[in-house]
């Protein structure tokens, strides 16, 4: 380790995701391992502006590896978007001796970290925490695997009702700009059709698909819809359209909403959080800054924050083909 950093701050920002607590734990204990002090910053950047800090040691993160959400809380801070707000945050960090930051969150959180780094030369390292899996530079973000398992479990239960009543269910999952949750959970749960923002299926093709399912002998169907899908303005418009054109279907809508964000993180997310936390702290101690730590080809790797923010994740074309074949 080449850096002279003696105190590191850690915060969670943006939407919560399972695995954030495991990442906090990893950061705190890696600091302790290297005899570095760790300061927990409550409520993200807003807490940084208000000086809402707490010293954290190995025992302060006992029994949180299995908990969803974030013990440091999260908030979106409009004040941090201003020069004055960031100056307050910088002054507060200097006052308590924090010399580097680990930011756990999504692209909005990383944007704040990058601006802060540019203005003050303050060392920052990002850990991707979002269930949408829409951050460039990592195959998996914290919480994504847990969210997939949650969605598949719920769809399995919905299918029991669909089969019992010969119903068509539209199940809306999170994914405003990315269809990773919808595509993977749809395949995993055996959905008849999957609608994602990256692929404009079209209303006519949706009807054709449902008609083929009906003709092949299927008496019920599950259609998984990412919330950012462009076919209909809302999933309820899709329901109305299908009912108008296929009155033989009894159509229902289930919007899974924020239940996808909660719950105990999967083993995969706990291990990933532990690996990323260690890499984030040790990278700062090596004098590196303005990177995001992620998982590429099952190896922990660094991606410049700017690339992580501006880059776009691609939907897996092979999975699209698998989905088409499985819906036969």
mmCIF file of N, CA, C and O in Angstrom, residues 178-223:
data_model
loop_
_atom_site.group_PDB
_atom_site.id
_atom_site.type_symbol
_atom_site.label_atom_id
_atom_site.label_comp_id
_atom_site.label_asym_id
_atom_site.label_seq_id
_atom_site.Cartn_x
_atom_site.Cartn_y
_atom_site.Cartn_z
ATOM 1 N N UNK A 178 -33.643 -0.320 -18.465
ATOM 2 C CA UNK A 178 -32.958 -1.580 -18.776
ATOM 3 C C UNK A 178 -33.875 -2.763 -18.479
ATOM 4 O O UNK A 178 -34.603 -2.766 -17.495
ATOM 5 N N UNK A 179 -33.795 -3.775 -19.361
ATOM 6 C CA UNK A 179 -34.698 -4.919 -19.218
ATOM 7 C C UNK A 179 -34.057 -6.157 -18.637
ATOM 8 O O UNK A 179 -34.577 -7.267 -18.802
ATOM 9 N N UNK A 180 -32.947 -5.997 -17.913
ATOM 10 C CA UNK A 180 -32.234 -7.176 -17.398
ATOM 11 C C UNK A 180 -33.088 -8.000 -16.433
ATOM 12 O O UNK A 180 -33.095 -9.229 -16.493
ATOM 13 N N UNK A 181 -33.795 -7.325 -15.517
ATOM 14 C CA UNK A 181 -34.628 -8.065 -14.558
ATOM 15 C C UNK A 181 -35.740 -8.795 -15.288
ATOM 16 O O UNK A 181 -35.981 -9.990 -15.057
ATOM 17 N N UNK A 182 -36.419 -8.092 -16.197
ATOM 18 C CA UNK A 182 -37.542 -8.699 -16.917
ATOM 19 C C UNK A 182 -37.085 -9.895 -17.750
ATOM 20 O O UNK A 182 -37.714 -10.962 -17.723
ATOM 21 N N UNK A 183 -35.992 -9.738 -18.489
ATOM 22 C CA UNK A 183 -35.534 -10.808 -19.384
ATOM 23 C C UNK A 183 -35.107 -12.043 -18.613
ATOM 24 O O UNK A 183 -35.531 -13.162 -18.911
ATOM 25 N N UNK A 184 -34.284 -11.861 -17.603
ATOM 26 C CA UNK A 184 -33.777 -13.015 -16.861
ATOM 27 C C UNK A 184 -34.843 -13.667 -15.992
ATOM 28 O O UNK A 184 -34.946 -14.899 -15.945
ATOM 29 N N UNK A 185 -35.646 -12.870 -15.307
ATOM 30 C CA UNK A 185 -36.696 -13.455 -14.468
ATOM 31 C C UNK A 185 -37.775 -14.091 -15.335
ATOM 32 O O UNK A 185 -38.365 -15.110 -14.966
ATOM 33 N N UNK A 186 -38.036 -13.489 -16.497
ATOM 34 C CA UNK A 186 -39.034 -14.055 -17.406
ATOM 35 C C UNK A 186 -38.637 -15.443 -17.883
ATOM 36 O O UNK A 186 -39.454 -16.367 -17.914
ATOM 37 N N UNK A 187 -37.364 -15.591 -18.243
ATOM 38 C CA UNK A 187 -36.882 -16.915 -18.669
ATOM 39 C C UNK A 187 -36.912 -17.881 -17.489
ATOM 40 O O UNK A 187 -37.365 -19.019 -17.604
ATOM 41 N N UNK A 188 -36.443 -17.394 -16.337
ATOM 42 C CA UNK A 188 -36.384 -18.249 -15.151
ATOM 43 C C UNK A 188 -37.744 -18.708 -14.669
ATOM 44 O O UNK A 188 -37.883 -19.806 -14.124
ATOM 45 N N UNK A 189 -38.757 -17.867 -14.877
ATOM 46 C CA UNK A 189 -40.110 -18.210 -14.411
ATOM 47 C C UNK A 189 -40.974 -18.801 -15.520
ATOM 48 O O UNK A 189 -42.147 -19.110 -15.292
ATOM 49 N N UNK A 190 -40.406 -18.955 -16.713
ATOM 50 C CA UNK A 190 -41.151 -19.564 -17.809
ATOM 51 C C UNK A 190 -42.240 -18.700 -18.397
ATOM 52 O O UNK A 190 -43.295 -19.207 -18.817
ATOM 53 N N UNK A 191 -42.002 -17.383 -18.476
ATOM 54 C CA UNK A 191 -43.009 -16.472 -19.031
ATOM 55 C C UNK A 191 -43.236 -16.742 -20.515
ATOM 56 O O UNK A 191 -42.315 -17.135 -21.241
ATOM 57 N N UNK A 192 -44.471 -16.529 -20.950
ATOM 58 C CA UNK A 192 -44.808 -16.729 -22.358
ATOM 59 C C UNK A 192 -44.291 -15.589 -23.235
ATOM 60 O O UNK A 192 -44.007 -15.761 -24.417
ATOM 61 N N UNK A 193 -44.176 -14.400 -22.648
ATOM 62 C CA UNK A 193 -43.661 -13.258 -23.401
ATOM 63 C C UNK A 193 -42.972 -12.316 -22.444
ATOM 64 O O UNK A 193 -43.331 -12.235 -21.262
ATOM 65 N N UNK A 194 -41.955 -11.592 -22.933
ATOM 66 C CA UNK A 194 -41.179 -10.654 -22.124
ATOM 67 C C UNK A 194 -41.065 -9.342 -22.894
ATOM 68 O O UNK A 194 -40.634 -9.336 -24.059
ATOM 69 N N UNK A 195 -41.435 -8.255 -22.252
ATOM 70 C CA UNK A 195 -41.404 -6.940 -22.896
ATOM 71 C C UNK A 195 -40.371 -6.063 -22.202
ATOM 72 O O UNK A 195 -40.464 -5.819 -20.995
ATOM 73 N N UNK A 196 -39.383 -5.589 -22.972
ATOM 74 C CA UNK A 196 -38.290 -4.803 -22.392
ATOM 75 C C UNK A 196 -38.056 -3.542 -23.220
ATOM 76 O O UNK A 196 -38.395 -3.496 -24.413
ATOM 77 N N UNK A 197 -37.456 -2.500 -22.613
ATOM 78 C CA UNK A 197 -37.235 -1.238 -23.329
ATOM 79 C C UNK A 197 -36.330 -1.376 -24.548
ATOM 80 O O UNK A 197 -36.484 -0.643 -25.529
ATOM 81 N N UNK A 198 -35.379 -2.329 -24.490
ATOM 82 C CA UNK A 198 -34.399 -2.458 -25.574
ATOM 83 C C UNK A 198 -34.989 -3.060 -26.847
ATOM 84 O O UNK A 198 -34.413 -2.908 -27.929
ATOM 85 N N UNK A 199 -36.107 -3.751 -26.750
ATOM 86 C CA UNK A 199 -36.706 -4.424 -27.893
ATOM 87 C C UNK A 199 -38.160 -4.004 -28.025
ATOM 88 O O UNK A 199 -38.983 -4.292 -27.157
ATOM 89 N N UNK A 200 -38.486 -3.332 -29.127
ATOM 90 C CA UNK A 200 -39.866 -2.883 -29.348
ATOM 91 C C UNK A 200 -40.652 -4.012 -30.013
ATOM 92 O O UNK A 200 -40.644 -4.168 -31.230
ATOM 93 N N UNK A 201 -41.304 -4.789 -29.188
ATOM 94 C CA UNK A 201 -42.049 -5.947 -29.694
ATOM 95 C C UNK A 201 -43.223 -5.524 -30.572
ATOM 96 O O UNK A 201 -43.497 -6.123 -31.605
ATOM 97 N N UNK A 202 -43.917 -4.471 -30.167
ATOM 98 C CA UNK A 202 -45.075 -4.016 -30.935
ATOM 99 C C UNK A 202 -46.337 -4.728 -30.493
ATOM 100 O O UNK A 202 -46.319 -5.908 -30.144
ATOM 101 N N UNK A 203 -47.438 -3.999 -30.515
ATOM 102 C CA UNK A 203 -48.712 -4.557 -30.048
ATOM 103 C C UNK A 203 -49.188 -5.714 -30.916
ATOM 104 O O UNK A 203 -49.721 -6.706 -30.422
ATOM 105 N N UNK A 204 -48.984 -5.594 -32.248
ATOM 106 C CA UNK A 204 -49.447 -6.652 -33.145
ATOM 107 C C UNK A 204 -48.707 -7.962 -32.884
ATOM 108 O O UNK A 204 -49.315 -9.035 -32.852
ATOM 109 N N UNK A 205 -47.386 -7.847 -32.683
ATOM 110 C CA UNK A 205 -46.611 -9.059 -32.435
ATOM 111 C C UNK A 205 -46.973 -9.669 -31.090
ATOM 112 O O UNK A 205 -46.978 -10.888 -30.919
ATOM 113 N N UNK A 206 -47.282 -8.820 -30.113
ATOM 114 C CA UNK A 206 -47.708 -9.327 -28.810
ATOM 115 C C UNK A 206 -48.988 -10.149 -28.960
ATOM 116 O O UNK A 206 -49.102 -11.253 -28.420
ATOM 117 N N UNK A 207 -49.944 -9.606 -29.709
ATOM 118 C CA UNK A 207 -51.198 -10.338 -29.927
ATOM 119 C C UNK A 207 -50.942 -11.653 -30.651
ATOM 120 O O UNK A 207 -51.528 -12.686 -30.304
ATOM 121 N N UNK A 208 -50.080 -11.620 -31.670
ATOM 122 C CA UNK A 208 -49.763 -12.844 -32.413
ATOM 123 C C UNK A 208 -49.157 -13.890 -31.490
ATOM 124 O O UNK A 208 -49.490 -15.073 -31.575
ATOM 125 N N UNK A 209 -48.280 -13.452 -30.619
ATOM 126 C CA UNK A 209 -47.647 -14.382 -29.681
ATOM 127 C C UNK A 209 -48.676 -15.005 -28.748
ATOM 128 O O UNK A 209 -48.653 -16.208 -28.495
ATOM 129 N N UNK A 210 -49.572 -14.171 -28.227
ATOM 130 C CA UNK A 210 -50.603 -14.682 -27.316
ATOM 131 C C UNK A 210 -51.560 -15.628 -28.039
ATOM 132 O O UNK A 210 -52.010 -16.631 -27.475
ATOM 133 N N UNK A 211 -51.855 -15.315 -29.297
ATOM 134 C CA UNK A 211 -52.740 -16.191 -30.071
ATOM 135 C C UNK A 211 -52.082 -17.545 -30.321
ATOM 136 O O UNK A 211 -52.734 -18.594 -30.251
ATOM 137 N N UNK A 212 -50.780 -17.520 -30.608
ATOM 138 C CA UNK A 212 -50.057 -18.790 -30.809
ATOM 139 C C UNK A 212 -50.066 -19.627 -29.531
ATOM 140 O O UNK A 212 -50.235 -20.849 -29.573
ATOM 141 N N UNK A 213 -49.884 -18.950 -28.408
ATOM 142 C CA UNK A 213 -49.912 -19.658 -27.127
ATOM 143 C C UNK A 213 -51.275 -20.309 -26.917
ATOM 144 O O UNK A 213 -51.372 -21.458 -26.477
ATOM 145 N N UNK A 214 -52.326 -19.566 -27.250
ATOM 146 C CA UNK A 214 -53.697 -20.078 -27.085
ATOM 147 C C UNK A 214 -53.924 -21.289 -27.997
ATOM 148 O O UNK A 214 -54.463 -22.319 -27.575
ATOM 149 N N UNK A 215 -53.482 -21.144 -29.238
ATOM 150 C CA UNK A 215 -53.691 -22.214 -30.223
ATOM 151 C C UNK A 215 -52.877 -23.466 -29.895
ATOM 152 O O UNK A 215 -53.261 -24.572 -30.266
ATOM 153 N N UNK A 216 -51.748 -23.275 -29.208
ATOM 154 C CA UNK A 216 -50.908 -24.429 -28.869
ATOM 155 C C UNK A 216 -51.440 -25.191 -27.662
ATOM 156 O O UNK A 216 -50.881 -26.208 -27.261
ATOM 157 N N UNK A 217 -52.531 -24.671 -27.070
ATOM 158 C CA UNK A 217 -53.147 -25.379 -25.953
ATOM 159 C C UNK A 217 -52.934 -24.746 -24.601
ATOM 160 O O UNK A 217 -53.414 -25.269 -23.584
ATOM 161 N N UNK A 218 -52.233 -23.611 -24.544
ATOM 162 C CA UNK A 218 -52.021 -22.951 -23.262
ATOM 163 C C UNK A 218 -53.295 -22.230 -22.831
ATOM 164 O O UNK A 218 -53.848 -21.431 -23.580
ATOM 165 N N UNK A 219 -53.731 -22.518 -21.629
ATOM 166 C CA UNK A 219 -54.970 -21.906 -21.138
ATOM 167 C C UNK A 219 -54.692 -20.676 -20.266
ATOM 168 O O UNK A 219 -55.610 -19.956 -19.896
ATOM 169 N N UNK A 220 -53.420 -20.464 -19.935
ATOM 170 C CA UNK A 220 -53.047 -19.290 -19.141
ATOM 171 C C UNK A 220 -51.687 -18.809 -19.619
ATOM 172 O O UNK A 220 -50.936 -19.571 -20.237
ATOM 173 N N UNK A 221 -51.400 -17.555 -19.362
ATOM 174 C CA UNK A 221 -50.116 -17.001 -19.800
ATOM 175 C C UNK A 221 -49.606 -15.973 -18.808
ATOM 176 O O UNK A 221 -50.389 -15.303 -18.125
ATOM 177 N N UNK A 222 -48.276 -15.865 -18.755
ATOM 178 C CA UNK A 222 -47.616 -14.835 -17.968
ATOM 179 C C UNK A 222 -46.792 -13.971 -18.925
ATOM 180 O O UNK A 222 -45.984 -14.492 -19.702
ATOM 181 N N UNK A 223 -47.009 -12.663 -18.888
ATOM 182 C CA UNK A 223 -46.210 -11.723 -19.677
ATOM 183 C C UNK A 223 -45.480 -10.818 -18.691
ATOM 184 O O UNK A 223 -46.109 -10.113 -17.902
#
